[in-house]
Coordinates of C-alpha atoms and ligand atoms in Angstrom, one line a residue:
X83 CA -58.1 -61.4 40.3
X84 CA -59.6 -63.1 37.2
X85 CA -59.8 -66.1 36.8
X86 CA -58.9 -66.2 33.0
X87 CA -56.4 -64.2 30.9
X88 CA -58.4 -65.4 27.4
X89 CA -58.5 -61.1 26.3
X90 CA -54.5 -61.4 26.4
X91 CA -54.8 -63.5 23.2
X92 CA -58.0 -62.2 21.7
X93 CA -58.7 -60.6 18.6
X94 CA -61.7 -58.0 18.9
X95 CA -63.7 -56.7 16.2
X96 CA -65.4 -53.7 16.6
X97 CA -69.3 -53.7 15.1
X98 CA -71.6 -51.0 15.1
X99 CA -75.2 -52.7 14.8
X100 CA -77.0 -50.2 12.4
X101 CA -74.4 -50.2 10.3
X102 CA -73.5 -53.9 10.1
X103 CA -76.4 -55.7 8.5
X104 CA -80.5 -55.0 8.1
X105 CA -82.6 -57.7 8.2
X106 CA -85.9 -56.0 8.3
X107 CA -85.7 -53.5 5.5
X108 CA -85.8 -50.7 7.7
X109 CA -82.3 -49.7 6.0
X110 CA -80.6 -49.7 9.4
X111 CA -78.7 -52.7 10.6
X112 CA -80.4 -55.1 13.5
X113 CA -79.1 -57.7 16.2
X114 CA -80.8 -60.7 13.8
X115 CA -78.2 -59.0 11.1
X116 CA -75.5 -59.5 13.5
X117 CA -76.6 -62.9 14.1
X118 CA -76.1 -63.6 10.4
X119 CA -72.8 -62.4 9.8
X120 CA -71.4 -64.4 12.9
X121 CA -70.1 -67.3 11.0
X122 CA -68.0 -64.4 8.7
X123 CA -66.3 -63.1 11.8
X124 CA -65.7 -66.5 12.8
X125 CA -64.3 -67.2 9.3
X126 CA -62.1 -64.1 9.6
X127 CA -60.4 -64.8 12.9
X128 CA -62.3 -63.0 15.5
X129 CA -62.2 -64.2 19.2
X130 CA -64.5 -61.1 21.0
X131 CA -67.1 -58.9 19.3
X132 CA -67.2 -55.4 20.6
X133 CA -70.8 -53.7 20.3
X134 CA -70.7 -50.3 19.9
X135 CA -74.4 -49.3 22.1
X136 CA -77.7 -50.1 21.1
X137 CA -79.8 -49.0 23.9
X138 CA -82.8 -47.1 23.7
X139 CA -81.2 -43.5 22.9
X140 CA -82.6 -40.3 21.1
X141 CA -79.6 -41.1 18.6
X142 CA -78.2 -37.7 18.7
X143 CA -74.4 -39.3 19.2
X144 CA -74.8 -42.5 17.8
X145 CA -76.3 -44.1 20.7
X146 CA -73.7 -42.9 23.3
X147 CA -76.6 -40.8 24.4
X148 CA -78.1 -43.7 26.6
X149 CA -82.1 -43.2 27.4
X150 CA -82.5 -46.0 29.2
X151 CA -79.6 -48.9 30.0
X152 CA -82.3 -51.6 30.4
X153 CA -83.5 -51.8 26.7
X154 CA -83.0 -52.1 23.5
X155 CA -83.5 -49.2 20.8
X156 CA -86.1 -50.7 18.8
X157 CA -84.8 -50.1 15.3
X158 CA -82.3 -52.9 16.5
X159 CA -84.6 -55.4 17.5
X160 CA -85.7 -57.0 20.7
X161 CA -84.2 -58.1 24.3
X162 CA -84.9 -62.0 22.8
X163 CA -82.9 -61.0 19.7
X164 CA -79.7 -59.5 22.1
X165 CA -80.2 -62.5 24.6
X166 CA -80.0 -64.9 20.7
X167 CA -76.9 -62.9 19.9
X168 CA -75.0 -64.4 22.9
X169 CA -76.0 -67.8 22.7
X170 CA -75.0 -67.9 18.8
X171 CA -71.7 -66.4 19.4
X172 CA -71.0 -69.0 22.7
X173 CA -72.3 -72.2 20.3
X174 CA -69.2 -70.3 18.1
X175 CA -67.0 -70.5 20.9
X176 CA -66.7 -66.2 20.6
X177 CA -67.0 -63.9 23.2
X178 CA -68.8 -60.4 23.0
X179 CA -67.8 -57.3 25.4
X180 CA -70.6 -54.4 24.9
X181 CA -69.9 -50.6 25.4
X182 CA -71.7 -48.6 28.3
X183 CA -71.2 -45.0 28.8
X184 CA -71.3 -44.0 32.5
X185 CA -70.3 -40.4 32.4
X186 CA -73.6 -39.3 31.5
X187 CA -76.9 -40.0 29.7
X188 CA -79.0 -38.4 27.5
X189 CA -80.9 -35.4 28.7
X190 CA -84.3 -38.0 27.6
X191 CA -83.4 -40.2 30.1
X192 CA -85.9 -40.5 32.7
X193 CA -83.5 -39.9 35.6
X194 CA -82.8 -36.5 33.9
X195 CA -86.6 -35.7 33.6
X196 CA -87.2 -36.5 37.1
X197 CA -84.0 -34.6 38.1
X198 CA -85.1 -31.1 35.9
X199 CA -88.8 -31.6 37.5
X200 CA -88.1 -32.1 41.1
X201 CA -84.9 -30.7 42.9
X202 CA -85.8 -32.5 45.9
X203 CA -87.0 -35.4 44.6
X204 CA -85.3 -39.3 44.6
X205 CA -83.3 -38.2 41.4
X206 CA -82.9 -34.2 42.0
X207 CA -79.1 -35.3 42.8
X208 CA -78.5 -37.7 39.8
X209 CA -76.8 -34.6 37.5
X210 CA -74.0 -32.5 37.8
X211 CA -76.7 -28.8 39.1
X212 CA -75.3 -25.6 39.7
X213 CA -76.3 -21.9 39.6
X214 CA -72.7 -20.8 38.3
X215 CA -71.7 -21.5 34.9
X216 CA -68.2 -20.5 35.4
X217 CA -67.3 -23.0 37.7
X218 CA -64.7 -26.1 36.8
X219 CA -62.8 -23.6 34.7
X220 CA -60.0 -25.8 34.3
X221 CA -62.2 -28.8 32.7
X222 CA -61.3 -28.8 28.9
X223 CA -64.4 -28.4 26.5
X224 CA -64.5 -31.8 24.5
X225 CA -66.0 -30.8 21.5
X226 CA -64.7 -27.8 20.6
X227 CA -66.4 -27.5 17.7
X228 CA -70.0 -28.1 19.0
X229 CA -70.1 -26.4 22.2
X230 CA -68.3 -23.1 23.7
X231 CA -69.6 -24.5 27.6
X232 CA -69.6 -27.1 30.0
X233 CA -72.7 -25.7 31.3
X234 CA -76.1 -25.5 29.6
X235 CA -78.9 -23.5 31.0
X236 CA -81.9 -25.2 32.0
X237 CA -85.1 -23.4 32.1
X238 CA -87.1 -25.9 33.7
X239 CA -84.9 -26.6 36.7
X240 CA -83.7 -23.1 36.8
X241 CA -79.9 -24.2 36.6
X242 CA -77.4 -25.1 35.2
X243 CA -76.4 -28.4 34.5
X244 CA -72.5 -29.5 33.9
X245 CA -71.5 -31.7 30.4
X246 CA -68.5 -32.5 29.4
X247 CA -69.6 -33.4 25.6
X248 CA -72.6 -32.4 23.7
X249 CA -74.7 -30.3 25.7
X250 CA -77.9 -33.1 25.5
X251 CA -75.5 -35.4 27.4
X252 CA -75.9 -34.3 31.0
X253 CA -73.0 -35.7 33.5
X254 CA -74.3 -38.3 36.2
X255 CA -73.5 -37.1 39.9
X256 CA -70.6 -39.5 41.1
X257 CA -70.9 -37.7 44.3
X258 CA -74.3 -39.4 44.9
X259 CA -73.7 -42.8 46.1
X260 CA -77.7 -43.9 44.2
X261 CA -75.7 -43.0 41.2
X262 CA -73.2 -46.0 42.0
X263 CA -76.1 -48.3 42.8
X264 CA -77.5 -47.9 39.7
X265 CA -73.8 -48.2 38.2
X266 CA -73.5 -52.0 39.8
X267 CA -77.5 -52.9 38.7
X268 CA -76.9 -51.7 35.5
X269 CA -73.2 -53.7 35.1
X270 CA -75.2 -57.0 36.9
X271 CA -78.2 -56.6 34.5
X272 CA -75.6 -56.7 31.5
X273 CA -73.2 -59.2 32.6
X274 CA -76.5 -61.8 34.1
X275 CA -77.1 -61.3 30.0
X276 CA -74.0 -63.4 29.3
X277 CA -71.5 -60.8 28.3
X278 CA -67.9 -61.3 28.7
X279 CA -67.3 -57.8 29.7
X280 CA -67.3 -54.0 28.9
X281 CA -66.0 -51.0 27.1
X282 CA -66.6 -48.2 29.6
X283 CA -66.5 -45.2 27.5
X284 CA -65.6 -41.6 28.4
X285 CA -64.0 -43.0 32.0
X286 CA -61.4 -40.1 33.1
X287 CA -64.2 -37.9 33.1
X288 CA -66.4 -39.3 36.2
X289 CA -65.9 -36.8 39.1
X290 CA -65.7 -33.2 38.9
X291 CA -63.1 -30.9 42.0
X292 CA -62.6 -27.5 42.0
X293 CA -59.2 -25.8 40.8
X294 CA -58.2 -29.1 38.5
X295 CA -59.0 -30.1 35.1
X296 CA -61.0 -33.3 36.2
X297 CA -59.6 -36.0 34.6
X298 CA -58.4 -39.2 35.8
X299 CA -59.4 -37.7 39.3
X300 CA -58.3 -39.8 42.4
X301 CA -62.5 -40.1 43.2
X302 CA -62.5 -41.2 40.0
X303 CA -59.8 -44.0 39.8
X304 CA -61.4 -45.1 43.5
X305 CA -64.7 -46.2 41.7
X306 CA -62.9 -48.2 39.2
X307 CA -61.4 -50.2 41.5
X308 CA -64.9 -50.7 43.2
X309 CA -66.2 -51.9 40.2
X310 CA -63.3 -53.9 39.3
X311 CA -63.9 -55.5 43.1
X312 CA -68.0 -55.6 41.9
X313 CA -67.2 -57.9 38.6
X314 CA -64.3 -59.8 40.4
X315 CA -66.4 -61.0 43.6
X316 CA -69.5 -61.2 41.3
X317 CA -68.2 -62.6 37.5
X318 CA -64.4 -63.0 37.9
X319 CA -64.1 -63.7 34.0
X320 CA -65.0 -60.2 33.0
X321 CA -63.2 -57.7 31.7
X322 CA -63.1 -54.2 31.8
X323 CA -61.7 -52.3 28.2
X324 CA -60.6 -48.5 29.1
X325 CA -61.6 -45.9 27.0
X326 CA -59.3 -43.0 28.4
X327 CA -58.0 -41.2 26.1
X328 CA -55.0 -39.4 28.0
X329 CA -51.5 -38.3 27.9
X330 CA -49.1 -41.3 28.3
X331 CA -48.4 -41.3 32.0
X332 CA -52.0 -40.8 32.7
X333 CA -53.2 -43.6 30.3
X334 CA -51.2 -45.9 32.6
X335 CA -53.1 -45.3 35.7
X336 CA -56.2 -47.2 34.5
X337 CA -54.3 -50.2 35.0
X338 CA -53.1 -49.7 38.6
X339 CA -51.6 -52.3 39.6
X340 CA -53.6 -55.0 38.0
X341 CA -56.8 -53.5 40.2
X342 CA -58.0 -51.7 37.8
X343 CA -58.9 -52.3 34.2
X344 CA -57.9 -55.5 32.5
X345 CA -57.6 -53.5 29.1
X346 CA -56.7 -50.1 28.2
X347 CA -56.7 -48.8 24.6
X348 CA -53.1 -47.4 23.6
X349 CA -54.1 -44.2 23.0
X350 CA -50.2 -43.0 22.9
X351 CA -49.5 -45.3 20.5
X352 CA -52.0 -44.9 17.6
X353 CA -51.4 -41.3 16.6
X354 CA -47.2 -42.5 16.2
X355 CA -48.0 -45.2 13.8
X356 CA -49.7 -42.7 11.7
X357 CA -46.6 -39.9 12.2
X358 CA -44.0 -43.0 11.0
X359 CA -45.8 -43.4 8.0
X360 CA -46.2 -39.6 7.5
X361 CA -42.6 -39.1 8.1
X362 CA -41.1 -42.5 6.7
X363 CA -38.9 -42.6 9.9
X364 CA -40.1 -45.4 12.2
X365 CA -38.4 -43.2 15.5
X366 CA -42.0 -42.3 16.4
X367 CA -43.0 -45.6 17.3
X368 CA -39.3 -46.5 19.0
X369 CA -39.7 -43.5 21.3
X370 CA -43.1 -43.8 22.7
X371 CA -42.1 -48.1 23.4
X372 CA -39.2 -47.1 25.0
X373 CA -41.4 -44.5 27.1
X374 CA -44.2 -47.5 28.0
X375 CA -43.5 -48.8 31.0
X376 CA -44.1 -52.8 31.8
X377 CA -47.6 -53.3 32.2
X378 CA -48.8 -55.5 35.6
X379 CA -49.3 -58.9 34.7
X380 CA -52.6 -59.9 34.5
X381 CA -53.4 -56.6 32.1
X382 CA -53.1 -55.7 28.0
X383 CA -53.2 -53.2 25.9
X384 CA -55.7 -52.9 23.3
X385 CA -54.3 -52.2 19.8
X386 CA -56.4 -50.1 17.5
X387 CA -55.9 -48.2 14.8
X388 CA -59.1 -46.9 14.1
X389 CA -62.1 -46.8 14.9
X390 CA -66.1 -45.3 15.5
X391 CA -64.6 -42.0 16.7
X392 CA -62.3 -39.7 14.7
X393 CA -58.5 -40.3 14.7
X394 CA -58.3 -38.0 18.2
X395 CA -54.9 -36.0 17.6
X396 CA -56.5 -34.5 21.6
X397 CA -53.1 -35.6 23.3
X398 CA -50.4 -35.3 20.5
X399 CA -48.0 -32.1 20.9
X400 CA -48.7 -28.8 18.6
X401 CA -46.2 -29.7 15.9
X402 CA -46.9 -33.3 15.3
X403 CA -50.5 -32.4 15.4
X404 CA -50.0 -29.8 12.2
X405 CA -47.9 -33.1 10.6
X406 CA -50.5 -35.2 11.4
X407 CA -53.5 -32.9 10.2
X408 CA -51.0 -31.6 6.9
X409 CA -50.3 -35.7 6.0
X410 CA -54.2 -37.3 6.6
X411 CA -56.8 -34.2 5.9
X412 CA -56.5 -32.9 2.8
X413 CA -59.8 -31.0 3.1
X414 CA -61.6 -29.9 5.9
X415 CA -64.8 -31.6 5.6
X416 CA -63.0 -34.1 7.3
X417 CA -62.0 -32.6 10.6
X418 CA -64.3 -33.9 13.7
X419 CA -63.6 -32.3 16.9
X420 CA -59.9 -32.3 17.7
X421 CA -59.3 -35.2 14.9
X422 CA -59.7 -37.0 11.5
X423 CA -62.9 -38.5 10.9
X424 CA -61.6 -41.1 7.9
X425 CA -61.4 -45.1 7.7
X426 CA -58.0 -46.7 7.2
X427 CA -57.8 -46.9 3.6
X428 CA -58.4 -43.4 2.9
X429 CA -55.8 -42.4 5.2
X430 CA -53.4 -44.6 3.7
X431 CA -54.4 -43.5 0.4
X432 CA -55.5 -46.8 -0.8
X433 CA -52.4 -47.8 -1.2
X434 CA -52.3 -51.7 -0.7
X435 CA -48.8 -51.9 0.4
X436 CA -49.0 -48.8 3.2
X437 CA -52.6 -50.6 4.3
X438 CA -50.9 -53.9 4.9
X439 CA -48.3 -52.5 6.7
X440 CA -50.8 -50.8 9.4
X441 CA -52.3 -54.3 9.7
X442 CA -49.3 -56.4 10.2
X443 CA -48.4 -53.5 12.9
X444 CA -51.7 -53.9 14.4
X445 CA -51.2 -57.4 14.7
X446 CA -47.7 -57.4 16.0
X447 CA -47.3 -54.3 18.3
X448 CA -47.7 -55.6 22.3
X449 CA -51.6 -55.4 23.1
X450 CA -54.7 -57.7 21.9
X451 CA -55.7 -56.2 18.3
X452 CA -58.8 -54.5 17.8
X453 CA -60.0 -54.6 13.7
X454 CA -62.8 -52.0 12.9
X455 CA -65.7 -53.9 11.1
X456 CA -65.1 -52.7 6.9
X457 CA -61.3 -51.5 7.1
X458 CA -60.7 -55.5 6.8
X459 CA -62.1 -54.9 3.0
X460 CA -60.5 -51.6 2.5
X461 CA -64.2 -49.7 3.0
X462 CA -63.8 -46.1 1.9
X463 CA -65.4 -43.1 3.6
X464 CA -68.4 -40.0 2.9
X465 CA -66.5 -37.0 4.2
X466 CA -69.5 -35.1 3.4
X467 CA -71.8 -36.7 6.1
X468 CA -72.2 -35.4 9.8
X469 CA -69.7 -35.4 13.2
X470 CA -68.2 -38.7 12.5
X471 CA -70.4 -40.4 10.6
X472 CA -68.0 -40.6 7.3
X473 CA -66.7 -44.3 9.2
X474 CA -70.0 -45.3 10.4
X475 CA -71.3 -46.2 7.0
X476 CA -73.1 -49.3 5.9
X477 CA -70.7 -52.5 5.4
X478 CA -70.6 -53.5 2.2
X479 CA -71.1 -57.4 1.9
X480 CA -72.2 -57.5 -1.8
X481 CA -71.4 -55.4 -4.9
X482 CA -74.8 -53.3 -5.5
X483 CA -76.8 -50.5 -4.2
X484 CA -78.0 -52.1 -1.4
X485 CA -74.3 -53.7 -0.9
X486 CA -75.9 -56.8 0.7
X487 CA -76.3 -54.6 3.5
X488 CA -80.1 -53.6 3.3
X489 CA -83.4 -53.4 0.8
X490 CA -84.2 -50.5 1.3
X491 CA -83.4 -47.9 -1.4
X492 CA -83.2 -45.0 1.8
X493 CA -80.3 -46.5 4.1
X494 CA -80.2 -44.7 7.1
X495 CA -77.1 -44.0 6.7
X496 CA -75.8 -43.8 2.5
X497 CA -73.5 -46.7 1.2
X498 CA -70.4 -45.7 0.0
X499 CA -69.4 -48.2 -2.3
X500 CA -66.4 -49.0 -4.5
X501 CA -65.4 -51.2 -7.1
X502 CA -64.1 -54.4 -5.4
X503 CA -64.9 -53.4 -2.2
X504 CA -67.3 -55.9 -0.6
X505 CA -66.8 -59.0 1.2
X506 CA -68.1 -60.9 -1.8
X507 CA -65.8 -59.7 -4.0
X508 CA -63.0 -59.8 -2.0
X509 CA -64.1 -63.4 -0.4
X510 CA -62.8 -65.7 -2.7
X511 CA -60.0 -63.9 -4.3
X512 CA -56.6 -65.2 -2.4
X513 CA -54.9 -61.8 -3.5
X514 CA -57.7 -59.5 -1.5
X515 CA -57.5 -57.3 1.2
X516 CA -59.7 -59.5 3.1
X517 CA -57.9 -62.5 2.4
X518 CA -54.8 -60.8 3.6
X519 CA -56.0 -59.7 6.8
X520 CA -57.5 -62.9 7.3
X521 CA -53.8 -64.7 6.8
X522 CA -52.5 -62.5 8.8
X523 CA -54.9 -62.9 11.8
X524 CA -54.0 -66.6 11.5
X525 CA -50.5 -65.9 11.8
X526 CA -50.5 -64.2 14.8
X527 CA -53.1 -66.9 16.3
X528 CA -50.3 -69.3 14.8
X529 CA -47.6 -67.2 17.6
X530 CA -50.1 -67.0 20.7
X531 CA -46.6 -65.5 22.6
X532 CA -47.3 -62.5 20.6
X533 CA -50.2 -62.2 23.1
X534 CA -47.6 -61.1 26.1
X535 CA -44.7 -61.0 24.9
X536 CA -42.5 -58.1 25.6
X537 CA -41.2 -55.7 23.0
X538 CA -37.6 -55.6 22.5
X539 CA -36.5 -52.8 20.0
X540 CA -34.1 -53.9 17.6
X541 CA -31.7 -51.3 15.4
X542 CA -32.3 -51.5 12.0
X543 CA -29.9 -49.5 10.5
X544 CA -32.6 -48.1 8.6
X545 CA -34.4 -44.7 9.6
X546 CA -37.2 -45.7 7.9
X547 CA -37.5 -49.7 8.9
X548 CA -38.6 -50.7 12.4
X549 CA -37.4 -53.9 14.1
X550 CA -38.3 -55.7 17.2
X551 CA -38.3 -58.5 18.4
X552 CA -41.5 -60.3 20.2
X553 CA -42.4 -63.8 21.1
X554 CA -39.3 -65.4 18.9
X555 CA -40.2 -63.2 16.0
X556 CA -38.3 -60.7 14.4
X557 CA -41.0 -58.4 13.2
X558 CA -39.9 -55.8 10.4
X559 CA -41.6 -52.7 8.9
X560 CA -40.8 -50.7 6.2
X561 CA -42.3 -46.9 5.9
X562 CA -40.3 -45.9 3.2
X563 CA -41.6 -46.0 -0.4
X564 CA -38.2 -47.4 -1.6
X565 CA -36.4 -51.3 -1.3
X566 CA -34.1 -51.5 2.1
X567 CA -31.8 -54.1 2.4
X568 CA -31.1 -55.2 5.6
X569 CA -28.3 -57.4 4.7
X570 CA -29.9 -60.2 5.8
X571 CA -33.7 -59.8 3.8
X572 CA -34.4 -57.2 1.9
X573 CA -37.9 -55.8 1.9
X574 CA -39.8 -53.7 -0.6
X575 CA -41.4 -50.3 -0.5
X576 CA -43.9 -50.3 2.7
X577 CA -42.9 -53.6 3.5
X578 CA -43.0 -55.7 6.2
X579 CA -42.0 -59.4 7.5
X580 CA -42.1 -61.6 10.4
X581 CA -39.0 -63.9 10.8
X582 CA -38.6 -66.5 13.3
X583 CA -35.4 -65.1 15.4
X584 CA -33.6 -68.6 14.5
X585 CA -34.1 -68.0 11.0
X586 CA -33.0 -64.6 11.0
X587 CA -29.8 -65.4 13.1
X588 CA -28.7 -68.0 10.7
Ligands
LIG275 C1 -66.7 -41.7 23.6 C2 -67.3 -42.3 22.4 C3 -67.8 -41.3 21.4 C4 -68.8 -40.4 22.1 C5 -68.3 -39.9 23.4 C6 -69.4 -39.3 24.3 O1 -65.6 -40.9 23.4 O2 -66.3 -43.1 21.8 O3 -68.3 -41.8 20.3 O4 -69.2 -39.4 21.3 O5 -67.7 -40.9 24.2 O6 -70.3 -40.3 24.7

């Protein structure tokens, strides 16, 4: 078991490096920019930095389309700069967790070139090869709207080859034990780097059986325990962060019993913060707590409410799917796969009040809070760009065309912009969005039970007002665009408040 439960009481912040700050002019963001802005996330609160990848990659999904695991993609700098990264971030007393996707590569990876080129040779049995595309029926298409096939044809192998998202990622063999060995070399190179652990994306999706829908296969939950055994025999402080997007019951066999992954995003409980608001009931959110069962002890939840990816509606029933679509996308340019591809202020419609709400949520709901680097300054979004690169958008530190953010008049990615919204302007103002956030963060680090504490749901009296009770706080939330009195405090239209239980007893 661990030896250190520091991610119970963490708060993350998700970067993504191209986006977050260039320091060569290049108009795409570097390590050395990260570097820079470290002594900003420290200012704001944050415990763990979460990398979004920046290995070599053909970019074609954002770097989850891993070319090589050993290096660095070169717009982002060097192995020195990464290797810099860590040490500024321990002299700052942070941590940093990176993300790795081991479900597949991209089809430039070398494996997958040797594998196309030589059935037979060392690598012919690193991919998912078959001669029927019709097999794995059952196995959902991811994105729906990019590809009509888990199989693509390959003309140079004379197969097919089995991919579970875009059609250039190619799924690794799990069934080939070399596969795992390069899974623990690639986890020992990382981790001998300094990390303090990992987001393993795309996770449910590692082995593929006949005559089931392949996710969160028993094969598949067996390998995460061996790599859970891997990282506690070898680095018993890391963590491992979940990215398994399934339905409830599901989601809760990534943690096992405390043998599997330390964290697991809550999934089932992102989409109901949004319905509450969309609805003005808070029922949403009482249901689905009183349907989470008691995680094991030495394991968390990680609480997001947005992030890189759209907002995945993927496991949320037919009707709430057509609220949830009829309340947050107005227009279809911002549909992404099965999802809304739109930051937090948009969806809340900039309105201050609703965006506060979603933060003191986020910061009070059971699980360590995950912020999403630009929400904190109320960054909008460019619904007009590609997949979901409307929230992957430059963040803006300074008023400007650059926006602090780059030189370069070409950004690779364009700057949205907004009056107000930068960390500049917002820096020094006691009234901001940031500075709200940044309170708020405090607060919660100010009630460390609110790390592990359980939830106990509380009746409001109010349809629209949620209450619990966590950690000696009685933690209130308005989604109604109207005062509620609750007898014993009143709170305004989207309001919320956090009362010591003594107070609120008196
Ligand atoms: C995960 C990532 C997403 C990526 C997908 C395929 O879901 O979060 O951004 O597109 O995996 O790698």
């Amino acid at each position: 078991m661990s030896g250190s439960f520091w991610f119970r009481n963490a708060i993350f912040y998700q970067a993504l490096v191209g986006s977050f700050k260039d320091t060569t002019g290049s108009g795409v963001g570097t390590l050395r920019g990260v570097i820079d802005k470290l002594d900003y996330l420290k200012w704001l609160g944050v415990d763990c930095l979460w990398l979004s990848p920046f290995y070599a990659s053909p970019m074609r999904d954002d770097g989850y389309d891993i070319a090589d695991y050993y290096s660095i993609h070169p717009d982002y700098g060097t192995m020195a700069d990464f290797e810099e990264l860590v040490a500024e971030l321990k002299k700052r007393d942070m941590r940093i967790m990176t993300d790795l996707a081991l479900n597949h590569t991209s089809i430039e990876h070398e494996w997958f070139q040797q594998s196309r080129l030589d059935p037979n040779g060392p690598y012919g049995d690193y991919y998912v090869w078959g001669d029927d595309a019709q097999r794995y029926p059952e196995i959902r298409i991811i994105f729906t709207d990019a590809e009509d096939s888990n199989w693509q044809w390959d003309e140079t192998r004379g197969q097919y080859y089995f991919h579970r998202f875009y059609s250039h990622q190619p799924d690794l063999n799990y069934d080939n034990p070399l596969v795992h060995e390069e899974v623990f070399n690639i986890l020992s190179f990382w981790m001998d780097k300094g990390l303090d652990g990992f987001r393993l994306d795309a996770i449910p999706y590692l082995y593929e059986r006949d005559g089931v829908g392949g996710e969160s296969l028993p094969e598949t939950i067996e390998f995460i325990e061996k790599i859970r055994r891997f990282l506690d025999e070898n680095y018993p402080d890391a963590i491992m962060l979940a990215e398994a997007n399934q339905p409830p019951s599901e989601t809760m066999e990534f943690f096992g019993k405390g043998d599997r992954f330390h964290m697991v995003f809550n999934f089932p409980l992102m989409p109901r913060l949004f319905q509450a608001f969309a609805l003005g009931d808070a029922s949403p959110i009482y249901n689905i707590m009183a349907a989470m069962p008691t995680l094991p002890e030495n394991c968390q939840w990680g609480t997001f409410v947005r992030n890189h990816d759209e907002l995945t509606l993927e496991m949320v029933d037919e009707g709430n799917r057509s609220l949830l679509y009829s309340a947050y996308l107005p227009d279809d340019s911002m549909r992404a796969h099965v999802g809304i591809a739109r930051r937090l202020a948009p969806l809340m419609g900039q309105d201050r009040r609703k965006i506060e709400l979603m933060y003191s949520l986020l910061l009070t709901m059971p699980g360590s809070p995950f912020l999403y680097y630009g929400d904190e300054i109320g960054m909008l979004d460019d619904t007009s760009l590609p997949d979901r690169d409307a929230v992957r958008t430059p963040m803006q530190w300074e008023p400007g065309p650059g926006a602090g953010f780059t030189t370069s008049s070409h950004p690779r990615r364009p700057i949205v912009g907004g009056k107000g919204i930068s960390v500049a302007e917002q820096v020094d103002d006691p009234e901001s969005l940031l500075n709200v956030v940044r309170t708020m963060v405090q607060e919660r680090k100010a009630h460390p039970e609110l790390g592990t504490a359980p939830f106990e749901a509380v009746e409001s009296g109010h349809i629209g007002v949620l209450a619990f009770e966590r950690g000696g706080l009685l933690c209130l939330h308005n989604f109604c665009d109207e005062t509620v009195d609750l007898g014993m405090v009143e709170l305004g239209p989207y309001g919320y408040a956090w009362i010591p239980v003594e107070a609120a007893e008196d």
